[in-house]
Structures are given as structure tokens and as C-alpha cells.
């Protein structure tokens, strides 16, 4: 199998991730639940992971790094901490269901800052118009999971700061690929998965919390601290981490974060863009094929969507799977993004790259597309 679905999960991981998880199973119990070596080793590993994440994302205090199950879990905490039932939120036109469904459940009044693909100035202008008094929170995906569109979170953050409105960033597609400095942005929360660009295992996620922003627990239970009281601790990370931590997952995430930091965000992004550009150039002259690509990929990461005239996306995806390629087809849990881009009725075929894909694999994908679509190569 040649894997091109890293926007869902980075299936190929550094060898150090699996090794760290095995080591955790053999040597760690639960952090904060005892002073014996297995508990102390777990506590040290969790703190190291928080510290590496804090350094990567511009947080001074590692205790503001909260472990979650995934980015959806993190976004639910962030949204429900800031948006009351019936409250008001402004979101981008490219949000995932992990943002829109919690807002729907809250009965929130939602304004959508819709703008054309790969036009960041238009996105900023749309947010500027909609962030008005009474807005409880602004929420924006840094990168669209469907189109790889890099949204202007720095400019949106500046608007939010000037108007005193808290800002939540969904970094699901940018963490590990694009730089994010929480201190400079002043965001209230930044949510991300561990299992995509950070190359950790599934079942891991992270919520970065700005100091002083009220955080509302989704779960209540044991934390290993302040056990006598019957309400959750009022300090982070304990306030948001009820129950036993996933130490094999956290150990694997630490190994993944270290891999990203050693490799460098710039090099990872350049590699993924190179592969994307290869596929764009290889397919752009094919009749009937529509590629959603920013010229020069200035405002795009290694995520590419496409449609083909006369063939539905599910058929294309199945035909590629028969040839040994893993891609994603359909709506990608993001009807908001498809509605904005005009592809809600068709969906797209999505190809997404990681640091482990090669130019040879990209060349084979180009040839496979020509075969699937019945064109001469």
C-alpha cells in the first residue's frame, strides 16, 4: 500500500514512536499515583512531553499543555469553556465538524467568515466584518483538512486581540508542519491531534491553554491531586485531565514531537509541498480534471483535493485502492468547507502527504490517475 491519507492519520511513524510505546508498557504505571519508580518514570515522561510541546508552540509554562484523547476532545473543551448555550461564535468557512457540531449542540448563533479558496486577505476581511460586540469566541482552522488552505491566523488573532474576543485555533492540519507561537498570537486555546503531523499514535491529542483563560472540564474524576475535594482542581493540567493518562500514547507522542523538532518544520513542509507540486504538475493538463491548488502553493500545505468530470469521487477512490493507493474521498467530515468551496454535492478525492512519502510514490500516483481516468499518459 502507498499511503496518501496523512491528513486523517500519519500511518507511517518514526521507529522511535513504537519503541517508546513498548518501553512505556514495560516500565511505566500512572503519573501522580505514587512515588515508586514506575510512577516517577511516567510522571517524568509526561512532563518531558509537555515541555517539548510548550517549547515547540511558544508556551512558557508546560503546565498549560493538557493531554486529550484527540483534537475533537480538545476543541470541545475549548469551545464549551468560552461559548455558553445560545452564545455567539464566528468561524471560518473551512471548519471541521469537530467545531461545527459542538456549536450546534450549544445552540450557538454562528456567523461564518466565508471567503474563496487561497485568498487569505478575503478571509481576514470577512472575520473583520463579523467580529462584533457580543461575540463570545472566534474559531478558525489553521489549515483546511479538505484543501490544505493555510488561513491567516496571525491576522485574525490581531483582530481578536484588538476587540478583546478570545480566539481558538484548530491546528489539526498544521501542528508539526507550520510554526505556531501561542505567546505571540495570544490565542485562548490551540487544539491539535497527536496522530497527524506530530507523528504520535492515535488516541492522543493536545490542548494548549493560555494562562488566565477559564477552562471548563468535560469530565470529572480522579487526578491524583487534591483528592479530598469533590470538585476538580482549579489549576492546570489537572483541572482538565480526569482519569488515568494514556502513558504509552504520551511516550509515543513525545518521540513523534522529537522527530519533528529534529527534522525541522521548514524541511517537512518543503518536502510535502514538493510532492504536492509534482502531482499538480503531472495532472494539471489532464482534460476534465479539476485540481484545487494554489499557484506556487504559497497558501497551501501538502493536502490536495480534486474532482473529475464524468466520474464520482468514490469510484475514483475505489479504483485507486485496487491499485494499491490509500486516499480519502467524500466530504471529509467538513461540509462547511465543501459548502464554501462549492463541492458539497460532489465531495473530493483528497491526497495528503507526510514526511515519509517519496517522489517515486508521487510519480506512481500520477500514472495511476491516468489509468483510472482512462487517459493516455
PDB file of N, CA and C in Angstrom, residues 113-206:
ATOM      1  N   UNK A 113     -17.334  33.257   8.418  1.00  0.00           N
ATOM      2  CA  UNK A 113     -16.469  34.169   7.653  1.00  0.00           C
ATOM      3  C   UNK A 113     -16.009  33.448   6.383  1.00  0.00           C
ATOM      4  N   UNK A 114     -16.942  33.273   5.457  1.00  0.00           N
ATOM      5  CA  UNK A 114     -16.651  32.537   4.223  1.00  0.00           C
ATOM      6  C   UNK A 114     -15.870  33.412   3.255  1.00  0.00           C
ATOM      7  N   UNK A 115     -14.933  32.799   2.556  1.00  0.00           N
ATOM      8  CA  UNK A 115     -14.116  33.508   1.569  1.00  0.00           C
ATOM      9  C   UNK A 115     -13.593  32.488   0.568  1.00  0.00           C
ATOM     10  N   UNK A 116     -13.226  32.934  -0.641  1.00  0.00           N
ATOM     11  CA  UNK A 116     -12.739  31.991  -1.652  1.00  0.00           C
ATOM     12  C   UNK A 116     -11.456  31.290  -1.214  1.00  0.00           C
ATOM     13  N   UNK A 117     -11.249  30.103  -1.776  1.00  0.00           N
ATOM     14  CA  UNK A 117     -10.035  29.342  -1.507  1.00  0.00           C
ATOM     15  C   UNK A 117      -8.778  30.128  -1.859  1.00  0.00           C
ATOM     16  N   UNK A 118      -7.772  29.990  -0.997  1.00  0.00           N
ATOM     17  CA  UNK A 118      -6.429  30.522  -1.232  1.00  0.00           C
ATOM     18  C   UNK A 118      -6.410  32.041  -1.366  1.00  0.00           C
ATOM     19  N   UNK A 119      -7.375  32.698  -0.695  1.00  0.00           N
ATOM     20  CA  UNK A 119      -7.393  34.162  -0.653  1.00  0.00           C
ATOM     21  C   UNK A 119      -7.407  34.615   0.808  1.00  0.00           C
ATOM     22  N   UNK A 120      -6.247  34.582   1.474  1.00  0.00           N
ATOM     23  CA  UNK A 120      -6.198  34.889   2.902  1.00  0.00           C
ATOM     24  C   UNK A 120      -6.647  36.295   3.240  1.00  0.00           C
ATOM     25  N   UNK A 121      -6.394  37.266   2.344  1.00  0.00           N
ATOM     26  CA  UNK A 121      -6.841  38.626   2.631  1.00  0.00           C
ATOM     27  C   UNK A 121      -8.360  38.694   2.728  1.00  0.00           C
ATOM     28  N   UNK A 122      -9.047  37.931   1.886  1.00  0.00           N
ATOM     29  CA  UNK A 122     -10.508  37.903   1.928  1.00  0.00           C
ATOM     30  C   UNK A 122     -10.999  37.241   3.215  1.00  0.00           C
ATOM     31  N   UNK A 123     -10.270  36.236   3.687  1.00  0.00           N
ATOM     32  CA  UNK A 123     -10.634  35.596   4.954  1.00  0.00           C
ATOM     33  C   UNK A 123     -10.524  36.597   6.102  1.00  0.00           C
ATOM     34  N   UNK A 124      -9.411  37.317   6.145  1.00  0.00           N
ATOM     35  CA  UNK A 124      -9.221  38.313   7.205  1.00  0.00           C
ATOM     36  C   UNK A 124     -10.308  39.376   7.160  1.00  0.00           C
ATOM     37  N   UNK A 125     -10.636  39.844   5.964  1.00  0.00           N
ATOM     38  CA  UNK A 125     -11.678  40.869   5.820  1.00  0.00           C
ATOM     39  C   UNK A 125     -13.023  40.353   6.297  1.00  0.00           C
ATOM     40  N   UNK A 126     -13.316  39.078   6.019  1.00  0.00           N
ATOM     41  CA  UNK A 126     -14.591  38.507   6.449  1.00  0.00           C
ATOM     42  C   UNK A 126     -14.674  38.432   7.971  1.00  0.00           C
ATOM     43  N   UNK A 127     -13.593  38.008   8.617  1.00  0.00           N
ATOM     44  CA  UNK A 127     -13.569  37.986  10.081  1.00  0.00           C
ATOM     45  C   UNK A 127     -13.684  39.401  10.644  1.00  0.00           C
ATOM     46  N   UNK A 128     -12.991  40.329  10.029  1.00  0.00           N
ATOM     47  CA  UNK A 128     -13.016  41.718  10.494  1.00  0.00           C
ATOM     48  C   UNK A 128     -14.442  42.264  10.511  1.00  0.00           C
ATOM     49  N   UNK A 129     -15.249  41.901   9.512  1.00  0.00           N
ATOM     50  CA  UNK A 129     -16.638  42.362   9.437  1.00  0.00           C
ATOM     51  C   UNK A 129     -17.516  41.713  10.499  1.00  0.00           C
ATOM     52  N   UNK A 130     -17.226  40.456  10.820  1.00  0.00           N
ATOM     53  CA  UNK A 130     -18.159  39.681  11.643  1.00  0.00           C
ATOM     54  C   UNK A 130     -17.836  39.682  13.134  1.00  0.00           C
ATOM     55  N   UNK A 131     -16.613  40.027  13.509  1.00  0.00           N
ATOM     56  CA  UNK A 131     -16.257  40.052  14.935  1.00  0.00           C
ATOM     57  C   UNK A 131     -16.781  41.363  15.525  1.00  0.00           C
ATOM     58  N   UNK A 132     -17.933  41.265  16.136  1.00  0.00           N
ATOM     59  CA  UNK A 132     -18.640  42.440  16.652  1.00  0.00           C
ATOM     60  C   UNK A 132     -18.852  42.281  18.153  1.00  0.00           C
ATOM     61  N   UNK A 133     -19.247  43.367  18.837  1.00  0.00           N
ATOM     62  CA  UNK A 133     -19.541  43.245  20.264  1.00  0.00           C
ATOM     63  C   UNK A 133     -20.568  42.143  20.525  1.00  0.00           C
ATOM     64  N   UNK A 134     -20.327  41.379  21.571  1.00  0.00           N
ATOM     65  CA  UNK A 134     -21.214  40.267  21.895  1.00  0.00           C
ATOM     66  C   UNK A 134     -20.723  38.928  21.401  1.00  0.00           C
ATOM     67  N   UNK A 135     -19.634  38.925  20.632  1.00  0.00           N
ATOM     68  CA  UNK A 135     -19.052  37.669  20.169  1.00  0.00           C
ATOM     69  C   UNK A 135     -18.341  36.983  21.330  1.00  0.00           C
ATOM     70  N   UNK A 136     -18.711  35.738  21.608  1.00  0.00           N
ATOM     71  CA  UNK A 136     -18.106  35.008  22.721  1.00  0.00           C
ATOM     72  C   UNK A 136     -16.762  34.398  22.356  1.00  0.00           C
ATOM     73  N   UNK A 137     -16.619  33.959  21.113  1.00  0.00           N
ATOM     74  CA  UNK A 137     -15.356  33.342  20.692  1.00  0.00           C
ATOM     75  C   UNK A 137     -15.265  33.345  19.178  1.00  0.00           C
ATOM     76  N   UNK A 138     -14.038  33.374  18.697  1.00  0.00           N
ATOM     77  CA  UNK A 138     -13.726  33.202  17.280  1.00  0.00           C
ATOM     78  C   UNK A 138     -12.956  31.898  17.147  1.00  0.00           C
ATOM     79  N   UNK A 139     -13.321  31.092  16.147  1.00  0.00           N
ATOM     80  CA  UNK A 139     -12.705  29.778  15.963  1.00  0.00           C
ATOM     81  C   UNK A 139     -12.278  29.654  14.510  1.00  0.00           C
ATOM     82  N   UNK A 140     -11.037  29.214  14.300  1.00  0.00           N
ATOM     83  CA  UNK A 140     -10.539  29.100  12.930  1.00  0.00           C
ATOM     84  C   UNK A 140      -9.572  27.929  12.804  1.00  0.00           C
ATOM     85  N   UNK A 141      -9.775  27.121  11.768  1.00  0.00           N
ATOM     86  CA  UNK A 141      -8.794  26.089  11.449  1.00  0.00           C
ATOM     87  C   UNK A 141      -7.597  26.754  10.787  1.00  0.00           C
ATOM     88  N   UNK A 142      -6.416  26.417  11.259  1.00  0.00           N
ATOM     89  CA  UNK A 142      -5.198  26.999  10.680  1.00  0.00           C
ATOM     90  C   UNK A 142      -5.043  26.558   9.228  1.00  0.00           C
ATOM     91  N   UNK A 143      -5.333  25.278   8.982  1.00  0.00           N
ATOM     92  CA  UNK A 143      -5.245  24.706   7.637  1.00  0.00           C
ATOM     93  C   UNK A 143      -6.487  23.859   7.384  1.00  0.00           C
ATOM     94  N   UNK A 144      -7.119  24.056   6.236  1.00  0.00           N
ATOM     95  CA  UNK A 144      -8.295  23.251   5.876  1.00  0.00           C
ATOM     96  C   UNK A 144      -7.900  21.793   5.687  1.00  0.00           C
ATOM     97  N   UNK A 145      -8.643  20.906   6.329  1.00  0.00           N
ATOM     98  CA  UNK A 145      -8.350  19.479   6.166  1.00  0.00           C
ATOM     99  C   UNK A 145      -8.744  18.954   4.791  1.00  0.00           C
ATOM    100  N   UNK A 146      -9.571  19.711   4.058  1.00  0.00           N
ATOM    101  CA  UNK A 146     -10.010  19.281   2.726  1.00  0.00           C
ATOM    102  C   UNK A 146      -9.076  19.806   1.638  1.00  0.00           C
ATOM    103  N   UNK A 147      -8.686  21.066   1.736  1.00  0.00           N
ATOM    104  CA  UNK A 147      -7.983  21.734   0.640  1.00  0.00           C
ATOM    105  C   UNK A 147      -6.548  22.142   0.966  1.00  0.00           C
ATOM    106  N   UNK A 148      -6.125  21.977   2.219  1.00  0.00           N
ATOM    107  CA  UNK A 148      -4.769  22.394   2.577  1.00  0.00           C
ATOM    108  C   UNK A 148      -4.575  23.897   2.604  1.00  0.00           C
ATOM    109  N   UNK A 149      -5.657  24.652   2.586  1.00  0.00           N
ATOM    110  CA  UNK A 149      -5.602  26.117   2.562  1.00  0.00           C
ATOM    111  C   UNK A 149      -5.114  26.633   3.907  1.00  0.00           C
ATOM    112  N   UNK A 150      -3.992  27.377   3.874  1.00  0.00           N
ATOM    113  CA  UNK A 150      -3.446  27.979   5.092  1.00  0.00           C
ATOM    114  C   UNK A 150      -4.183  29.284   5.363  1.00  0.00           C
ATOM    115  N   UNK A 151      -4.914  29.322   6.449  1.00  0.00           N
ATOM    116  CA  UNK A 151      -5.684  30.523   6.771  1.00  0.00           C
ATOM    117  C   UNK A 151      -4.851  31.487   7.619  1.00  0.00           C
ATOM    118  N   UNK A 152      -5.151  32.773   7.527  1.00  0.00           N
ATOM    119  CA  UNK A 152      -4.293  33.801   8.145  1.00  0.00           C
ATOM    120  C   UNK A 152      -4.546  33.975   9.643  1.00  0.00           C
ATOM    121  N   UNK A 153      -4.145  32.986  10.428  1.00  0.00           N
ATOM    122  CA  UNK A 153      -4.459  33.035  11.853  1.00  0.00           C
ATOM    123  C   UNK A 153      -3.749  34.187  12.560  1.00  0.00           C
ATOM    124  N   UNK A 154      -2.588  34.591  12.070  1.00  0.00           N
ATOM    125  CA  UNK A 154      -1.891  35.716  12.703  1.00  0.00           C
ATOM    126  C   UNK A 154      -2.718  37.000  12.581  1.00  0.00           C
ATOM    127  N   UNK A 155      -3.257  37.259  11.389  1.00  0.00           N
ATOM    128  CA  UNK A 155      -4.073  38.458  11.175  1.00  0.00           C
ATOM    129  C   UNK A 155      -5.395  38.375  11.930  1.00  0.00           C
ATOM    130  N   UNK A 156      -6.008  37.201  11.940  1.00  0.00           N
ATOM    131  CA  UNK A 156      -7.268  37.027  12.673  1.00  0.00           C
ATOM    132  C   UNK A 156      -7.027  37.216  14.168  1.00  0.00           C
ATOM    133  N   UNK A 157      -5.906  36.680  14.657  1.00  0.00           N
ATOM    134  CA  UNK A 157      -5.566  36.851  16.070  1.00  0.00           C
ATOM    135  C   UNK A 157      -5.417  38.323  16.427  1.00  0.00           C
ATOM    136  N   UNK A 158      -4.823  39.101  15.525  1.00  0.00           N
ATOM    137  CA  UNK A 158      -4.657  40.532  15.790  1.00  0.00           C
ATOM    138  C   UNK A 158      -6.006  41.233  15.900  1.00  0.00           C
ATOM    139  N   UNK A 159      -6.950  40.860  15.039  1.00  0.00           N
ATOM    140  CA  UNK A 159      -8.298  41.437  15.125  1.00  0.00           C
ATOM    141  C   UNK A 159      -8.942  41.060  16.453  1.00  0.00           C
ATOM    142  N   UNK A 160      -8.800  39.807  16.850  1.00  0.00           N
ATOM    143  CA  UNK A 160      -9.384  39.355  18.112  1.00  0.00           C
ATOM    144  C   UNK A 160      -8.781  40.104  19.301  1.00  0.00           C
ATOM    145  N   UNK A 161      -7.466  40.270  19.288  1.00  0.00           N
ATOM    146  CA  UNK A 161      -6.815  40.985  20.394  1.00  0.00           C
ATOM    147  C   UNK A 161      -7.307  42.422  20.472  1.00  0.00           C
ATOM    148  N   UNK A 162      -7.466  43.063  19.313  1.00  0.00           N
ATOM    149  CA  UNK A 162      -7.880  44.472  19.311  1.00  0.00           C
ATOM    150  C   UNK A 162      -9.298  44.651  19.822  1.00  0.00           C
ATOM    151  N   UNK A 163     -10.110  43.582  19.749  1.00  0.00           N
ATOM    152  CA  UNK A 163     -11.515  43.695  20.162  1.00  0.00           C
ATOM    153  C   UNK A 163     -11.832  42.908  21.423  1.00  0.00           C
ATOM    154  N   UNK A 164     -10.802  42.327  22.017  1.00  0.00           N
ATOM    155  CA  UNK A 164     -10.991  41.635  23.283  1.00  0.00           C
ATOM    156  C   UNK A 164     -11.828  40.380  23.186  1.00  0.00           C
ATOM    157  N   UNK A 165     -11.761  39.694  22.035  1.00  0.00           N
ATOM    158  CA  UNK A 165     -12.538  38.470  21.830  1.00  0.00           C
ATOM    159  C   UNK A 165     -11.590  37.277  21.858  1.00  0.00           C
ATOM    160  N   UNK A 166     -11.881  36.244  22.648  1.00  0.00           N
ATOM    161  CA  UNK A 166     -10.988  35.086  22.710  1.00  0.00           C
ATOM    162  C   UNK A 166     -10.971  34.306  21.397  1.00  0.00           C
ATOM    163  N   UNK A 167      -9.804  33.763  21.079  1.00  0.00           N
ATOM    164  CA  UNK A 167      -9.560  33.096  19.798  1.00  0.00           C
ATOM    165  C   UNK A 167      -9.156  31.653  20.042  1.00  0.00           C
ATOM    166  N   UNK A 168      -9.821  30.724  19.354  1.00  0.00           N
ATOM    167  CA  UNK A 168      -9.497  29.296  19.402  1.00  0.00           C
ATOM    168  C   UNK A 168      -8.954  28.894  18.026  1.00  0.00           C
ATOM    169  N   UNK A 169      -7.797  28.255  18.004  1.00  0.00           N
ATOM    170  CA  UNK A 169      -7.207  27.796  16.745  1.00  0.00           C
ATOM    171  C   UNK A 169      -7.257  26.272  16.696  1.00  0.00           C
ATOM    172  N   UNK A 170      -7.791  25.750  15.613  1.00  0.00           N
ATOM    173  CA  UNK A 170      -7.741  24.317  15.347  1.00  0.00           C
ATOM    174  C   UNK A 170      -6.493  24.056  14.508  1.00  0.00           C
ATOM    175  N   UNK A 171      -5.486  23.487  15.148  1.00  0.00           N
ATOM    176  CA  UNK A 171      -4.209  23.237  14.476  1.00  0.00           C
ATOM    177  C   UNK A 171      -4.083  21.778  14.040  1.00  0.00           C
ATOM    178  N   UNK A 172      -5.214  21.138  13.747  1.00  0.00           N
ATOM    179  CA  UNK A 172      -5.188  19.713  13.407  1.00  0.00           C
ATOM    180  C   UNK A 172      -4.316  19.409  12.202  1.00  0.00           C
ATOM    181  N   UNK A 173      -4.315  20.305  11.217  1.00  0.00           N
ATOM    182  CA  UNK A 173      -3.553  20.054   9.998  1.00  0.00           C
ATOM    183  C   UNK A 173      -2.239  20.838   9.941  1.00  0.00           C
ATOM    184  N   UNK A 174      -1.978  21.661  10.941  1.00  0.00           N
ATOM    185  CA  UNK A 174      -0.766  22.485  10.896  1.00  0.00           C
ATOM    186  C   UNK A 174       0.273  22.114  11.937  1.00  0.00           C
ATOM    187  N   UNK A 175      -0.143  21.506  13.039  1.00  0.00           N
ATOM    188  CA  UNK A 175       0.813  21.142  14.081  1.00  0.00           C
ATOM    189  C   UNK A 175       1.833  20.156  13.524  1.00  0.00           C
ATOM    190  N   UNK A 176       3.098  20.513  13.618  1.00  0.00           N
ATOM    191  CA  UNK A 176       4.154  19.690  13.079  1.00  0.00           C
ATOM    192  C   UNK A 176       4.554  20.045  11.661  1.00  0.00           C
ATOM    193  N   UNK A 177       3.834  20.989  11.059  1.00  0.00           N
ATOM    194  CA  UNK A 177       4.107  21.397   9.681  1.00  0.00           C
ATOM    195  C   UNK A 177       4.382  22.890   9.585  1.00  0.00           C
ATOM    196  N   UNK A 178       3.579  23.705  10.263  1.00  0.00           N
ATOM    197  CA  UNK A 178       3.713  25.157  10.233  1.00  0.00           C
ATOM    198  C   UNK A 178       4.052  25.680  11.628  1.00  0.00           C
ATOM    199  N   UNK A 179       4.824  26.755  11.712  1.00  0.00           N
ATOM    200  CA  UNK A 179       5.120  27.336  13.025  1.00  0.00           C
ATOM    201  C   UNK A 179       3.886  27.977  13.643  1.00  0.00           C
ATOM    202  N   UNK A 180       3.744  27.800  14.944  1.00  0.00           N
ATOM    203  CA  UNK A 180       2.665  28.416  15.714  1.00  0.00           C
ATOM    204  C   UNK A 180       3.256  28.882  17.039  1.00  0.00           C
ATOM    205  N   UNK A 181       3.147  30.161  17.323  1.00  0.00           N
ATOM    206  CA  UNK A 181       3.662  30.721  18.559  1.00  0.00           C
ATOM    207  C   UNK A 181       2.483  31.228  19.373  1.00  0.00           C
ATOM    208  N   UNK A 182       2.078  30.458  20.373  1.00  0.00           N
ATOM    209  CA  UNK A 182       0.891  30.824  21.142  1.00  0.00           C
ATOM    210  C   UNK A 182       1.088  32.137  21.882  1.00  0.00           C
ATOM    211  N   UNK A 183       2.299  32.351  22.366  1.00  0.00           N
ATOM    212  CA  UNK A 183       2.549  33.596  23.076  1.00  0.00           C
ATOM    213  C   UNK A 183       2.366  34.808  22.188  1.00  0.00           C
ATOM    214  N   UNK A 184       2.874  34.751  20.971  1.00  0.00           N
ATOM    215  CA  UNK A 184       2.745  35.876  20.046  1.00  0.00           C
ATOM    216  C   UNK A 184       1.304  36.044  19.572  1.00  0.00           C
ATOM    217  N   UNK A 185       0.622  34.931  19.348  1.00  0.00           N
ATOM    218  CA  UNK A 185      -0.754  35.002  18.854  1.00  0.00           C
ATOM    219  C   UNK A 185      -1.730  35.489  19.924  1.00  0.00           C
ATOM    220  N   UNK A 186      -1.471  35.105  21.162  1.00  0.00           N
ATOM    221  CA  UNK A 186      -2.403  35.466  22.222  1.00  0.00           C
ATOM    222  C   UNK A 186      -3.698  34.686  22.170  1.00  0.00           C
ATOM    223  N   UNK A 187      -3.683  33.519  21.512  1.00  0.00           N
ATOM    224  CA  UNK A 187      -4.892  32.703  21.425  1.00  0.00           C
ATOM    225  C   UNK A 187      -5.283  32.197  22.806  1.00  0.00           C
ATOM    226  N   UNK A 188      -6.588  32.015  23.010  1.00  0.00           N
ATOM    227  CA  UNK A 188      -7.071  31.459  24.274  1.00  0.00           C
ATOM    228  C   UNK A 188      -6.748  29.975  24.354  1.00  0.00           C
ATOM    229  N   UNK A 189      -6.987  29.258  23.252  1.00  0.00           N
ATOM    230  CA  UNK A 189      -6.716  27.829  23.172  1.00  0.00           C
ATOM    231  C   UNK A 189      -6.207  27.480  21.782  1.00  0.00           C
ATOM    232  N   UNK A 190      -5.326  26.499  21.716  1.00  0.00           N
ATOM    233  CA  UNK A 190      -4.938  25.883  20.452  1.00  0.00           C
ATOM    234  C   UNK A 190      -5.087  24.379  20.622  1.00  0.00           C
ATOM    235  N   UNK A 191      -5.871  23.761  19.729  1.00  0.00           N
ATOM    236  CA  UNK A 191      -6.150  22.334  19.815  1.00  0.00           C
ATOM    237  C   UNK A 191      -5.465  21.602  18.674  1.00  0.00           C
ATOM    238  N   UNK A 192      -5.011  20.378  18.951  1.00  0.00           N
ATOM    239  CA  UNK A 192      -4.332  19.602  17.914  1.00  0.00           C
ATOM    240  C   UNK A 192      -4.382  18.119  18.253  1.00  0.00           C
ATOM    241  N   UNK A 193      -4.285  17.260  17.236  1.00  0.00           N
ATOM    242  CA  UNK A 193      -4.148  15.826  17.488  1.00  0.00           C
ATOM    243  C   UNK A 193      -2.687  15.460  17.654  1.00  0.00           C
ATOM    244  N   UNK A 194      -2.427  14.316  18.271  1.00  0.00           N
ATOM    245  CA  UNK A 194      -1.062  13.820  18.309  1.00  0.00           C
ATOM    246  C   UNK A 194      -0.723  12.944  17.126  1.00  0.00           C
ATOM    247  N   UNK A 195      -1.747  12.444  16.435  1.00  0.00           N
ATOM    248  CA  UNK A 195      -1.544  11.356  15.477  1.00  0.00           C
ATOM    249  C   UNK A 195      -1.420  11.804  14.024  1.00  0.00           C
ATOM    250  N   UNK A 196      -1.330  13.106  13.778  1.00  0.00           N
ATOM    251  CA  UNK A 196      -1.168  13.575  12.396  1.00  0.00           C
ATOM    252  C   UNK A 196       0.248  14.105  12.210  1.00  0.00           C
ATOM    253  N   UNK A 197       0.419  15.417  12.093  1.00  0.00           N
ATOM    254  CA  UNK A 197       1.730  15.978  11.810  1.00  0.00           C
ATOM    255  C   UNK A 197       2.747  15.851  12.925  1.00  0.00           C
ATOM    256  N   UNK A 198       2.304  15.472  14.127  1.00  0.00           N
ATOM    257  CA  UNK A 198       3.250  15.259  15.225  1.00  0.00           C
ATOM    258  C   UNK A 198       3.724  13.812  15.288  1.00  0.00           C
ATOM    259  N   UNK A 199       3.159  12.939  14.444  1.00  0.00           N
ATOM    260  CA  UNK A 199       3.606  11.557  14.265  1.00  0.00           C
ATOM    261  C   UNK A 199       3.486  10.705  15.522  1.00  0.00           C
ATOM    262  N   UNK A 200       2.595  11.077  16.430  1.00  0.00           N
ATOM    263  CA  UNK A 200       2.304  10.236  17.579  1.00  0.00           C
ATOM    264  C   UNK A 200       1.237   9.210  17.250  1.00  0.00           C
ATOM    265  N   UNK A 201       0.837   8.401  18.226  1.00  0.00           N
ATOM    266  CA  UNK A 201      -0.173   7.371  17.988  1.00  0.00           C
ATOM    267  C   UNK A 201      -1.596   7.931  18.067  1.00  0.00           C
ATOM    268  N   UNK A 202      -2.545   7.174  17.504  1.00  0.00           N
ATOM    269  CA  UNK A 202      -3.952   7.532  17.675  1.00  0.00           C
ATOM    270  C   UNK A 202      -4.304   7.494  19.165  1.00  0.00           C
ATOM    271  N   UNK A 203      -5.338   8.247  19.520  1.00  0.00           N
ATOM    272  CA  UNK A 203      -5.731   8.309  20.917  1.00  0.00           C
ATOM    273  C   UNK A 203      -4.966   9.334  21.717  1.00  0.00           C
ATOM    274  N   UNK A 204      -4.224  10.218  21.017  1.00  0.00           N
ATOM    275  CA  UNK A 204      -3.514  11.300  21.701  1.00  0.00           C
ATOM    276  C   UNK A 204      -3.908  12.639  21.085  1.00  0.00           C
ATOM    277  N   UNK A 205      -4.003  13.640  21.919  1.00  0.00           N
ATOM    278  CA  UNK A 205      -4.298  14.994  21.476  1.00  0.00           C
ATOM    279  C   UNK A 205      -3.769  15.974  22.495  1.00  0.00           C
ATOM    280  N   UNK A 206      -3.807  17.245  22.142  1.00  0.00           N
ATOM    281  CA  UNK A 206      -3.224  18.287  22.992  1.00  0.00           C
ATOM    282  C   UNK A 206      -4.103  19.520  22.949  1.00  0.00           C
TER     283      UNK A 206
END
